[in-house]
Amino acid sequence: MEIGMLALLGKTVSLMENLGFLWLVHTGFELNLWESLGEEKSKQKILAENVNWNPLLLDHWLEQAKIQELLVSNNGNYQLSKMGRAIQDYRDYGLEAMYKEFALHWGPCFGQLPDLIRGEIPREQMDREMENELISRASKASEPFVWPLLKGKCAKDRWSNVLDVGCGEADFLRRLVEEFPSLKGVGLEINSSVANRAAAQIGSNQGRIRIESKDVFDFTDTLEQYDCCLLNNNIYYFSRVKRVELLNHLKNLLSPGGQIGILTALRGVTPSFQIFKTHIPQNLMSFFLSCHEGFEGLPLEEEMIDLLEQTGFTQIEVIPLPFKVSHYFFARKPLD
Ligand SMILES: C[S@@+](CC[C@H](N)C(=O)[O-])C[C@H]1O[C@@H](n2cnc3c(N)ncnc32)[C@H](O)[C@@H]1O
């Protein structure tokens, strides 16, 4: 067989396998099978617990999950494999939201790509469920990579007053105040349903974290008050022009010598070391975002550095996260 044809065949087969994986994982979340199969169960037992379920389709799901090494089976009983267990363990770390996003939103969106590129249909608003829930939840997936870095930076630079812009569910702010007893923070979140979830999760940290549901541009708190301003996973909400306006605005809120920390996935990054054979998911994410009205996709590294320089920040530091899944850009407001 011709080598190109062979390569194409390989890609097509692995595409089918990957699509299968996506639908299996998403369905397992929706039907709570990842939790339920934490203990060994037969198909009959699952059906007895869910009397309306379709036996034929459940049979296929179990068979596929076994083929994809998500379940192991023994004498007609099924149980999670190590990978299956990881799915359940990381469910609330953005995994469930991420799979829902891929299964329900990426497919239909990219299906319209020919018409979008031809200009036959306009770019649509981001779906409500995506806006209100999935984007902020899915971004938690980078937390295991981000948190050690953020904690180390905070310990070294002794932040005491942090502004978290577009804080989502405020997980980073919460972890910061829990780790550093004298730290206080304000979380800004434009989306009121996300802000309500953030406020509900603050718990015992109420005196030290304040969540404000507002657009960052409407936040004109006491100027020069914050020694750190975080902009995590949201620079892509702002157009190139707006990014300049945003950084100038945040500079006014920072104290002299205060730091800005911008966490973002980038376009145009090739992972230097690949444990997994990836297809640069950041770029696909950028592609997906760009299909929507008001989104310009992810920035390039040079664009981020230009932006910080153009808005007068100094001591720019670029820190790639493991596997270059994302980058943190830190910079300071000059002292005078
Ligand atoms: C992807 S989430 C990231 C959440 C969190 N920072 C994290 O890293 O997990 C981005 C959040 O920024 C919020 N956001 C976007 N534009 C904003 C604005 N102009 N002012 C305040 N929040 C904004 C969105 O509503 C969304 O919840």
mmCIF file of C-alpha atoms and ligand atoms in Angstrom:
data_model
loop_
_atom_site.group_PDB
_atom_site.id
_atom_site.type_symbol
_atom_site.label_atom_id
_atom_site.label_comp_id
_atom_site.label_asym_id
_atom_site.label_seq_id
_atom_site.Cartn_x
_atom_site.Cartn_y
_atom_site.Cartn_z
ATOM 1 C CA MET A 1 0.000 0.000 0.000
ATOM 2 C CA GLU A 2 1.197 3.498 -0.815
ATOM 3 C CA ILE A 3 2.753 5.186 2.255
ATOM 4 C CA GLY A 4 0.381 8.192 2.208
ATOM 5 C CA MET A 5 -2.604 5.874 2.097
ATOM 6 C CA LEU A 6 -1.204 3.852 4.987
ATOM 7 C CA ALA A 7 -0.689 6.996 7.085
ATOM 8 C CA LEU A 8 -4.222 8.139 6.266
ATOM 9 C CA LEU A 9 -5.621 4.786 7.268
ATOM 10 C CA GLY A 10 -3.741 4.971 10.587
ATOM 11 C CA LYS A 11 -5.090 8.460 11.271
ATOM 12 C CA THR A 12 -8.646 7.465 10.412
ATOM 13 C CA VAL A 13 -8.561 4.417 12.646
ATOM 14 C CA SER A 14 -7.139 6.413 15.544
ATOM 15 C CA LEU A 15 -9.762 9.119 14.941
ATOM 16 C CA MET A 16 -12.506 6.513 15.356
ATOM 17 C CA GLU A 17 -10.846 5.289 18.511
ATOM 18 C CA ASN A 18 -10.540 8.816 19.899
ATOM 19 C CA LEU A 19 -14.125 9.716 19.041
ATOM 20 C CA GLY A 20 -15.225 6.505 20.742
ATOM 21 C CA PHE A 21 -13.220 7.464 23.822
ATOM 22 C CA LEU A 22 -14.841 10.907 23.930
ATOM 23 C CA TRP A 23 -18.396 9.569 23.712
ATOM 24 C CA LEU A 24 -17.722 6.791 26.205
ATOM 25 C CA VAL A 25 -16.255 9.112 28.819
ATOM 26 C CA HIS A 26 -18.966 11.746 28.369
ATOM 27 C CA THR A 27 -21.756 9.121 28.545
ATOM 28 C CA GLY A 28 -20.165 7.547 31.616
ATOM 29 C CA PHE A 29 -20.299 10.940 33.361
ATOM 30 C CA GLU A 30 -23.882 11.631 32.342
ATOM 31 C CA LEU A 31 -25.056 8.168 33.494
ATOM 32 C CA ASN A 32 -22.846 8.226 36.575
ATOM 33 C CA LEU A 33 -21.258 4.957 35.484
ATOM 34 C CA TRP A 34 -17.749 6.012 36.548
ATOM 35 C CA GLU A 35 -18.960 6.290 40.113
ATOM 36 C CA SER A 36 -21.203 3.265 39.979
ATOM 37 C CA LEU A 37 -18.493 0.959 38.582
ATOM 38 C CA GLY A 38 -16.091 1.842 41.387
ATOM 39 C CA GLU A 39 -17.352 -1.483 42.735
ATOM 40 C CA GLU A 40 -17.626 -4.659 40.681
ATOM 41 C CA LYS A 41 -21.011 -5.047 38.962
ATOM 42 C CA SER A 42 -22.632 -7.243 36.348
ATOM 43 C CA LYS A 43 -24.629 -5.828 33.467
ATOM 44 C CA GLN A 44 -27.766 -7.332 35.074
ATOM 45 C CA LYS A 45 -27.100 -5.482 38.317
ATOM 46 C CA ILE A 46 -26.666 -2.171 36.482
ATOM 47 C CA LEU A 47 -29.927 -2.806 34.638
ATOM 48 C CA ALA A 48 -31.715 -3.715 37.857
ATOM 49 C CA GLU A 49 -30.616 -0.364 39.292
ATOM 50 C CA ASN A 50 -31.742 1.454 36.132
ATOM 51 C CA VAL A 51 -34.832 -0.335 34.918
ATOM 52 C CA ASN A 52 -35.512 1.895 31.920
ATOM 53 C CA TRP A 53 -32.061 1.617 30.387
ATOM 54 C CA ASN A 54 -31.648 0.017 26.978
ATOM 55 C CA PRO A 55 -29.815 -3.337 27.507
ATOM 56 C CA LEU A 56 -28.405 -3.456 23.972
ATOM 57 C CA LEU A 57 -26.835 -0.009 24.235
ATOM 58 C CA LEU A 58 -25.528 -0.617 27.730
ATOM 59 C CA ASP A 59 -23.952 -3.807 26.421
ATOM 60 C CA HIS A 60 -22.158 -1.811 23.706
ATOM 61 C CA TRP A 61 -21.018 0.832 26.183
ATOM 62 C CA LEU A 62 -19.547 -1.842 28.486
ATOM 63 C CA GLU A 63 -17.889 -3.652 25.601
ATOM 64 C CA GLN A 64 -16.363 -0.442 24.240
ATOM 65 C CA ALA A 65 -15.236 0.743 27.663
ATOM 66 C CA LYS A 66 -13.474 -2.585 28.089
ATOM 67 C CA ILE A 67 -11.829 -2.386 24.657
ATOM 68 C CA GLN A 68 -10.655 1.137 25.458
ATOM 69 C CA GLU A 69 -9.160 -0.164 28.732
ATOM 70 C CA LEU A 70 -11.458 1.897 30.924
ATOM 71 C CA LEU A 71 -13.034 -1.177 32.505
ATOM 72 C CA VAL A 72 -11.782 -4.623 33.379
ATOM 73 C CA SER A 73 -14.114 -7.598 33.472
ATOM 74 C CA ASN A 74 -14.056 -10.798 35.410
ATOM 75 C CA ASN A 75 -16.705 -13.556 35.179
ATOM 76 C CA GLY A 76 -19.253 -11.187 33.665
ATOM 77 C CA ASN A 77 -18.584 -8.463 36.247
ATOM 78 C CA TYR A 78 -17.197 -5.068 35.297
ATOM 79 C CA GLN A 79 -15.069 -2.662 37.310
ATOM 80 C CA LEU A 80 -13.005 0.464 36.660
ATOM 81 C CA SER A 81 -9.460 0.010 35.376
ATOM 82 C CA LYS A 82 -6.741 2.374 36.636
ATOM 83 C CA MET A 83 -7.585 4.806 33.821
ATOM 84 C CA GLY A 84 -11.301 4.474 34.565
ATOM 85 C CA ARG A 85 -10.579 5.302 38.202
ATOM 86 C CA ALA A 86 -8.613 8.377 37.144
ATOM 87 C CA ILE A 87 -11.653 9.557 35.167
ATOM 88 C CA GLN A 88 -13.745 9.428 38.328
ATOM 89 C CA ASP A 89 -10.983 10.948 40.498
ATOM 90 C CA TYR A 90 -10.479 13.920 38.144
ATOM 91 C CA ARG A 91 -14.179 14.380 37.380
ATOM 92 C CA ASP A 92 -14.451 17.633 39.343
ATOM 93 C CA TYR A 93 -11.066 18.931 38.211
ATOM 94 C CA GLY A 94 -12.584 20.163 34.997
ATOM 95 C CA LEU A 95 -12.641 16.764 33.288
ATOM 96 C CA GLU A 96 -16.410 16.338 33.163
ATOM 97 C CA ALA A 97 -16.916 19.874 31.862
ATOM 98 C CA MET A 98 -14.165 19.432 29.288
ATOM 99 C CA TYR A 99 -15.663 16.237 27.871
ATOM 100 C CA LYS A 100 -19.133 17.781 27.800
ATOM 101 C CA GLU A 101 -17.677 20.749 25.946
ATOM 102 C CA PHE A 102 -16.029 18.483 23.355
ATOM 103 C CA ALA A 103 -18.996 16.121 22.937
ATOM 104 C CA LEU A 104 -21.809 18.674 22.779
ATOM 105 C CA HIS A 105 -20.229 21.888 21.546
ATOM 106 C CA TRP A 106 -17.061 21.296 19.535
ATOM 107 C CA GLY A 107 -18.680 18.842 17.111
ATOM 108 C CA PRO A 108 -21.619 21.036 16.035
ATOM 109 C CA CYS A 109 -19.400 24.121 15.969
ATOM 110 C CA PHE A 110 -16.703 22.624 13.728
ATOM 111 C CA GLY A 111 -19.438 21.021 11.604
ATOM 112 C CA GLN A 112 -20.361 24.556 10.530
ATOM 113 C CA LEU A 113 -16.775 25.500 9.676
ATOM 114 C CA PRO A 114 -17.139 25.323 5.875
ATOM 115 C CA ASP A 115 -20.079 27.761 5.998
ATOM 116 C CA LEU A 116 -18.299 29.967 8.523
ATOM 117 C CA ILE A 117 -15.151 30.193 6.400
ATOM 118 C CA ARG A 118 -17.197 30.863 3.252
ATOM 119 C CA GLY A 119 -18.911 33.650 5.198
ATOM 120 C CA GLU A 120 -22.325 32.120 4.522
ATOM 121 C CA ILE A 121 -23.272 32.157 8.194
ATOM 122 C CA PRO A 122 -22.191 34.637 10.876
ATOM 123 C CA ARG A 123 -20.078 33.668 13.854
ATOM 124 C CA GLU A 124 -22.530 32.940 16.669
ATOM 125 C CA GLN A 125 -22.578 33.970 20.287
ATOM 126 C CA MET A 126 -20.960 31.468 22.622
ATOM 127 C CA ASP A 127 -23.599 29.012 23.861
ATOM 128 C CA ARG A 128 -25.122 29.865 27.279
ATOM 129 C CA GLU A 129 -24.123 26.607 28.908
ATOM 130 C CA MET A 130 -20.556 27.168 27.700
ATOM 131 C CA GLU A 131 -20.531 30.740 29.060
ATOM 132 C CA ASN A 132 -22.215 30.025 32.375
ATOM 133 C CA GLU A 133 -20.695 26.765 33.272
ATOM 134 C CA LEU A 134 -18.418 24.757 31.059
ATOM 135 C CA ILE A 135 -15.634 27.268 30.304
ATOM 136 C CA SER A 136 -14.975 28.173 33.928
ATOM 137 C CA ARG A 137 -15.263 24.545 35.058
ATOM 138 C CA ALA A 138 -13.086 23.105 32.287
ATOM 139 C CA SER A 139 -10.298 25.569 33.040
ATOM 140 C CA LYS A 140 -9.818 23.847 36.405
ATOM 141 C CA ALA A 141 -8.087 21.070 34.479
ATOM 142 C CA SER A 142 -4.876 23.134 34.467
ATOM 143 C CA GLU A 143 -4.946 23.543 38.271
ATOM 144 C CA PRO A 144 -2.584 20.642 39.125
ATOM 145 C CA PHE A 145 0.047 22.292 36.891
ATOM 146 C CA VAL A 146 -0.684 25.878 37.896
ATOM 147 C CA TRP A 147 -1.081 25.668 41.651
ATOM 148 C CA PRO A 148 2.520 24.632 42.582
ATOM 149 C CA LEU A 149 3.850 27.492 40.460
ATOM 150 C CA LEU A 150 1.432 30.063 41.863
ATOM 151 C CA LYS A 151 2.090 28.988 45.432
ATOM 152 C CA GLY A 152 5.877 29.250 44.944
ATOM 153 C CA LYS A 153 5.564 32.671 43.333
ATOM 154 C CA CYS A 154 3.318 33.975 46.110
ATOM 155 C CA ALA A 155 5.694 32.679 48.808
ATOM 156 C CA LYS A 156 8.700 34.279 47.090
ATOM 157 C CA ASP A 157 7.133 37.648 46.283
ATOM 158 C CA ARG A 158 4.995 37.840 49.436
ATOM 159 C CA TRP A 159 1.708 38.947 47.904
ATOM 160 C CA SER A 160 -0.742 40.166 50.495
ATOM 161 C CA ASN A 161 -3.525 41.725 48.462
ATOM 162 C CA VAL A 162 -4.537 39.878 45.308
ATOM 163 C CA LEU A 163 -7.045 40.846 42.651
ATOM 164 C CA ASP A 164 -8.210 37.845 40.594
ATOM 165 C CA VAL A 165 -9.813 39.097 37.394
ATOM 166 C CA GLY A 166 -12.293 36.695 35.761
ATOM 167 C CA CYS A 167 -11.863 34.474 38.801
ATOM 168 C CA GLY A 168 -14.340 31.795 37.650
ATOM 169 C CA GLU A 169 -15.181 29.697 40.687
ATOM 170 C CA ALA A 170 -12.288 31.376 42.548
ATOM 171 C CA ASP A 171 -10.405 28.156 43.224
ATOM 172 C CA PHE A 172 -6.992 29.830 42.974
ATOM 173 C CA LEU A 173 -7.971 32.660 45.284
ATOM 174 C CA ARG A 174 -9.350 30.192 47.803
ATOM 175 C CA ARG A 175 -6.201 28.099 47.740
ATOM 176 C CA LEU A 176 -4.048 31.216 48.134
ATOM 177 C CA VAL A 177 -5.872 32.467 51.241
ATOM 178 C CA GLU A 178 -5.881 28.973 52.723
ATOM 179 C CA GLU A 179 -2.120 28.627 52.182
ATOM 180 C CA PHE A 180 -1.075 32.166 53.192
ATOM 181 C CA PRO A 181 -2.772 33.322 56.431
ATOM 182 C CA SER A 182 -2.197 37.056 55.919
ATOM 183 C CA LEU A 183 -3.335 37.163 52.267
ATOM 184 C CA LYS A 184 -6.617 38.825 51.245
ATOM 185 C CA GLY A 185 -8.220 38.783 47.842
ATOM 186 C CA VAL A 186 -10.931 40.137 45.601
ATOM 187 C CA GLY A 187 -12.368 37.997 42.807
ATOM 188 C CA LEU A 188 -14.055 39.720 39.870
ATOM 189 C CA GLU A 189 -16.409 37.731 37.691
ATOM 190 C CA ILE A 190 -18.599 39.206 34.965
ATOM 191 C CA ASN A 191 -20.920 36.198 34.742
ATOM 192 C CA SER A 192 -23.342 36.272 37.668
ATOM 193 C CA SER A 193 -24.062 32.512 37.731
ATOM 194 C CA VAL A 194 -20.325 31.774 37.907
ATOM 195 C CA ALA A 195 -19.833 34.519 40.531
ATOM 196 C CA ASN A 196 -22.649 33.044 42.640
ATOM 197 C CA ARG A 197 -20.983 29.640 42.557
ATOM 198 C CA ALA A 198 -17.655 31.251 43.550
ATOM 199 C CA ALA A 199 -19.300 33.114 46.448
ATOM 200 C CA ALA A 200 -21.042 29.936 47.641
ATOM 201 C CA GLN A 201 -17.718 28.091 47.788
ATOM 202 C CA ILE A 202 -15.807 30.613 49.848
ATOM 203 C CA GLY A 203 -16.977 29.009 53.085
ATOM 204 C CA SER A 204 -14.917 29.926 56.124
ATOM 205 C CA ASN A 205 -12.748 32.363 54.122
ATOM 206 C CA GLN A 206 -15.537 34.916 53.892
ATOM 207 C CA GLY A 207 -13.720 37.697 55.751
ATOM 208 C CA ARG A 208 -10.688 37.438 53.486
ATOM 209 C CA ILE A 209 -12.199 36.920 50.035
ATOM 210 C CA ARG A 210 -14.691 39.224 48.403
ATOM 211 C CA ILE A 211 -16.369 38.192 45.153
ATOM 212 C CA GLU A 212 -17.774 40.968 42.988
ATOM 213 C CA SER A 213 -19.969 40.116 40.066
ATOM 214 C CA LYS A 214 -18.922 42.789 37.599
ATOM 215 C CA ASP A 215 -17.030 43.580 34.444
ATOM 216 C CA VAL A 216 -13.387 44.315 35.237
ATOM 217 C CA PHE A 217 -13.727 47.666 33.435
ATOM 218 C CA ASP A 218 -16.398 48.716 35.949
ATOM 219 C CA PHE A 219 -14.151 47.909 38.882
ATOM 220 C CA THR A 220 -12.595 51.114 40.097
ATOM 221 C CA ASP A 221 -11.683 50.146 43.627
ATOM 222 C CA THR A 222 -9.107 52.149 45.565
ATOM 223 C CA LEU A 223 -6.280 52.698 43.132
ATOM 224 C CA GLU A 224 -2.791 51.307 43.664
ATOM 225 C CA GLN A 225 -3.984 48.852 46.257
ATOM 226 C CA TYR A 226 -3.102 45.406 44.939
ATOM 227 C CA ASP A 227 0.358 43.868 44.975
ATOM 228 C CA CYS A 228 -0.730 41.162 42.553
ATOM 229 C CA CYS A 229 -3.317 41.034 39.850
ATOM 230 C CA LEU A 230 -4.088 37.665 38.258
ATOM 231 C CA LEU A 231 -5.649 37.217 34.867
ATOM 232 C CA ASN A 232 -5.961 33.462 34.602
ATOM 233 C CA ASN A 233 -7.255 31.748 31.478
ATOM 234 C CA ASN A 234 -9.230 34.682 30.185
ATOM 235 C CA ILE A 235 -7.100 37.006 28.060
ATOM 236 C CA TYR A 236 -8.905 35.509 25.046
ATOM 237 C CA TYR A 237 -12.140 37.170 26.149
ATOM 238 C CA PHE A 238 -10.616 40.507 25.160
ATOM 239 C CA SER A 239 -9.843 41.693 21.635
ATOM 240 C CA ARG A 240 -6.303 42.894 20.888
ATOM 241 C CA VAL A 241 -7.413 46.514 21.315
ATOM 242 C CA LYS A 242 -9.250 45.771 24.560
ATOM 243 C CA ARG A 243 -6.205 43.942 25.966
ATOM 244 C CA VAL A 244 -4.239 47.203 25.923
ATOM 245 C CA GLU A 245 -7.092 49.009 27.653
ATOM 246 C CA LEU A 246 -7.361 46.168 30.183
ATOM 247 C CA LEU A 247 -3.678 46.137 31.119
ATOM 248 C CA ASN A 248 -3.623 49.922 31.512
ATOM 249 C CA HIS A 249 -6.680 49.682 33.742
ATOM 250 C CA LEU A 250 -5.089 46.936 35.878
ATOM 251 C CA LYS A 251 -1.861 48.918 36.127
ATOM 252 C CA ASN A 252 -3.815 51.687 37.836
ATOM 253 C CA LEU A 253 -5.135 49.202 40.394
ATOM 254 C CA LEU A 254 -1.666 47.791 41.162
ATOM 255 C CA SER A 255 0.629 49.329 43.737
ATOM 256 C CA PRO A 256 4.045 50.549 42.438
ATOM 257 C CA GLY A 257 6.214 47.442 41.966
ATOM 258 C CA GLY A 258 3.030 45.289 41.996
ATOM 259 C CA GLN A 259 2.858 42.256 39.735
ATOM 260 C CA ILE A 260 0.539 41.152 37.014
ATOM 261 C CA GLY A 261 0.272 37.405 36.346
ATOM 262 C CA ILE A 262 -1.343 36.332 33.099
ATOM 263 C CA LEU A 263 -1.964 32.648 32.597
ATOM 264 C CA THR A 264 -2.848 31.611 29.099
ATOM 265 C CA ALA A 265 -2.534 28.812 26.603
ATOM 266 C CA LEU A 266 -0.823 30.075 23.466
ATOM 267 C CA ARG A 267 -1.075 29.530 19.777
ATOM 268 C CA GLY A 268 1.936 28.366 17.855
ATOM 269 C CA VAL A 269 3.542 26.323 20.622
ATOM 270 C CA THR A 270 4.912 22.900 19.848
ATOM 271 C CA PRO A 271 5.225 20.869 23.022
ATOM 272 C CA SER A 272 8.923 20.215 23.578
ATOM 273 C CA PHE A 273 8.476 16.834 25.154
ATOM 274 C CA GLN A 274 5.533 14.657 24.346
ATOM 275 C CA ILE A 275 4.473 11.916 26.698
ATOM 276 C CA PHE A 276 1.245 11.759 24.775
ATOM 277 C CA LYS A 277 1.125 12.071 21.044
ATOM 278 C CA THR A 278 -0.822 15.323 21.039
ATOM 279 C CA HIS A 279 -2.146 17.441 18.229
ATOM 280 C CA ILE A 280 -1.499 20.712 19.981
ATOM 281 C CA PRO A 281 -4.845 21.015 21.723
ATOM 282 C CA GLN A 282 -4.299 24.706 22.489
ATOM 283 C CA ASN A 283 -4.464 25.538 18.815
ATOM 284 C CA LEU A 284 -7.682 23.607 18.405
ATOM 285 C CA MET A 285 -9.104 25.443 21.419
ATOM 286 C CA SER A 286 -8.119 28.705 19.764
ATOM 287 C CA PHE A 287 -9.837 27.562 16.561
ATOM 288 C CA PHE A 288 -13.023 26.728 18.501
ATOM 289 C CA LEU A 289 -13.042 30.085 20.310
ATOM 290 C CA SER A 290 -12.480 31.954 17.058
ATOM 291 C CA CYS A 291 -15.643 30.423 15.579
ATOM 292 C CA HIS A 292 -17.613 32.618 18.026
ATOM 293 C CA GLU A 293 -18.551 36.251 17.909
ATOM 294 C CA GLY A 294 -16.351 38.408 20.145
ATOM 295 C CA PHE A 295 -13.499 35.900 20.476
ATOM 296 C CA GLU A 296 -10.157 36.291 18.746
ATOM 297 C CA GLY A 297 -8.623 33.018 19.831
ATOM 298 C CA LEU A 298 -5.470 32.539 21.869
ATOM 299 C CA PRO A 299 -2.482 34.878 21.614
ATOM 300 C CA LEU A 300 1.023 34.122 20.360
ATOM 301 C CA GLU A 301 3.897 34.411 22.860
ATOM 302 C CA GLU A 302 5.280 37.490 21.036
ATOM 303 C CA GLU A 303 1.877 39.177 21.222
ATOM 304 C CA MET A 304 1.825 38.737 24.991
ATOM 305 C CA ILE A 305 5.304 40.167 25.409
ATOM 306 C CA ASP A 306 4.490 43.121 23.099
ATOM 307 C CA LEU A 307 1.319 43.768 25.064
ATOM 308 C CA LEU A 308 3.149 43.898 28.400
ATOM 309 C CA GLU A 309 5.903 46.136 26.993
ATOM 310 C CA GLN A 310 3.445 48.423 25.230
ATOM 311 C CA THR A 311 1.496 48.974 28.452
ATOM 312 C CA GLY A 312 4.650 49.832 30.420
ATOM 313 C CA PHE A 313 5.160 46.661 32.450
ATOM 314 C CA THR A 314 8.764 45.671 33.192
ATOM 315 C CA GLN A 315 10.739 42.616 34.368
ATOM 316 C CA ILE A 316 8.736 40.324 32.119
ATOM 317 C CA GLU A 317 9.097 36.674 32.980
ATOM 318 C CA VAL A 318 7.640 33.881 30.827
ATOM 319 C CA ILE A 319 7.149 30.578 32.606
ATOM 320 C CA PRO A 320 5.987 27.590 30.560
ATOM 321 C CA LEU A 321 3.913 25.074 32.501
ATOM 322 C CA PRO A 322 4.820 21.381 32.240
ATOM 323 C CA PHE A 323 4.307 20.077 28.687
ATOM 324 C CA LYS A 324 3.724 23.728 27.687
ATOM 325 C CA VAL A 325 -0.012 23.233 28.249
ATOM 326 C CA SER A 326 -0.097 26.908 29.230
ATOM 327 C CA HIS A 327 2.271 29.790 30.003
ATOM 328 C CA TYR A 328 2.386 32.231 32.902
ATOM 329 C CA PHE A 329 3.535 35.743 32.080
ATOM 330 C CA PHE A 330 4.590 37.774 35.118
ATOM 331 C CA ALA A 331 5.599 41.423 34.959
ATOM 332 C CA ARG A 332 5.822 44.423 37.271
ATOM 333 C CA LYS A 333 4.419 47.915 37.340
ATOM 334 C CA PRO A 334 7.465 50.207 37.579
ATOM 335 C CA LEU A 335 8.190 51.741 40.984
ATOM 336 C CA ASP A 336 7.762 55.359 39.868
HETATM 337 C C1 LIG B 1 -11.951 30.326 31.571
HETATM 338 S S1 LIG B 1 -12.609 31.118 32.942
HETATM 339 C C2 LIG B 1 -11.218 31.066 34.008
HETATM 340 C C3 LIG B 1 -11.574 31.054 35.464
HETATM 341 C C4 LIG B 1 -10.381 31.066 36.435
HETATM 342 N N1 LIG B 1 -9.635 32.301 36.337
HETATM 343 C C5 LIG B 1 -9.492 29.883 36.205
HETATM 344 O O1 LIG B 1 -8.378 30.053 35.689
HETATM 345 O O2 LIG B 1 -9.876 28.743 36.529
HETATM 346 C C6 LIG B 1 -12.647 32.827 32.475
HETATM 347 C C7 LIG B 1 -13.636 33.645 33.278
HETATM 348 O O3 LIG B 1 -13.414 35.056 32.995
HETATM 349 C C8 LIG B 1 -14.675 35.701 33.104
HETATM 350 N N2 LIG B 1 -14.624 37.014 32.405
HETATM 351 C C9 LIG B 1 -14.555 37.218 31.077
HETATM 352 N N3 LIG B 1 -14.552 38.528 30.785
HETATM 353 C C10 LIG B 1 -14.604 39.197 31.963
HETATM 354 C C11 LIG B 1 -14.658 40.584 32.329
HETATM 355 N N4 LIG B 1 -14.674 41.546 31.385
HETATM 356 N N5 LIG B 1 -14.703 40.920 33.645
HETATM 357 C C12 LIG B 1 -14.729 39.939 34.601
HETATM 358 N N6 LIG B 1 -14.716 38.602 34.312
HETATM 359 C C13 LIG B 1 -14.645 38.228 33.011
HETATM 360 C C14 LIG B 1 -15.617 34.703 32.439
HETATM 361 O O4 LIG B 1 -16.965 34.913 32.783
HETATM 362 C C15 LIG B 1 -15.072 33.354 32.912
HETATM 363 O O5 LIG B 1 -15.755 32.839 34.033
#
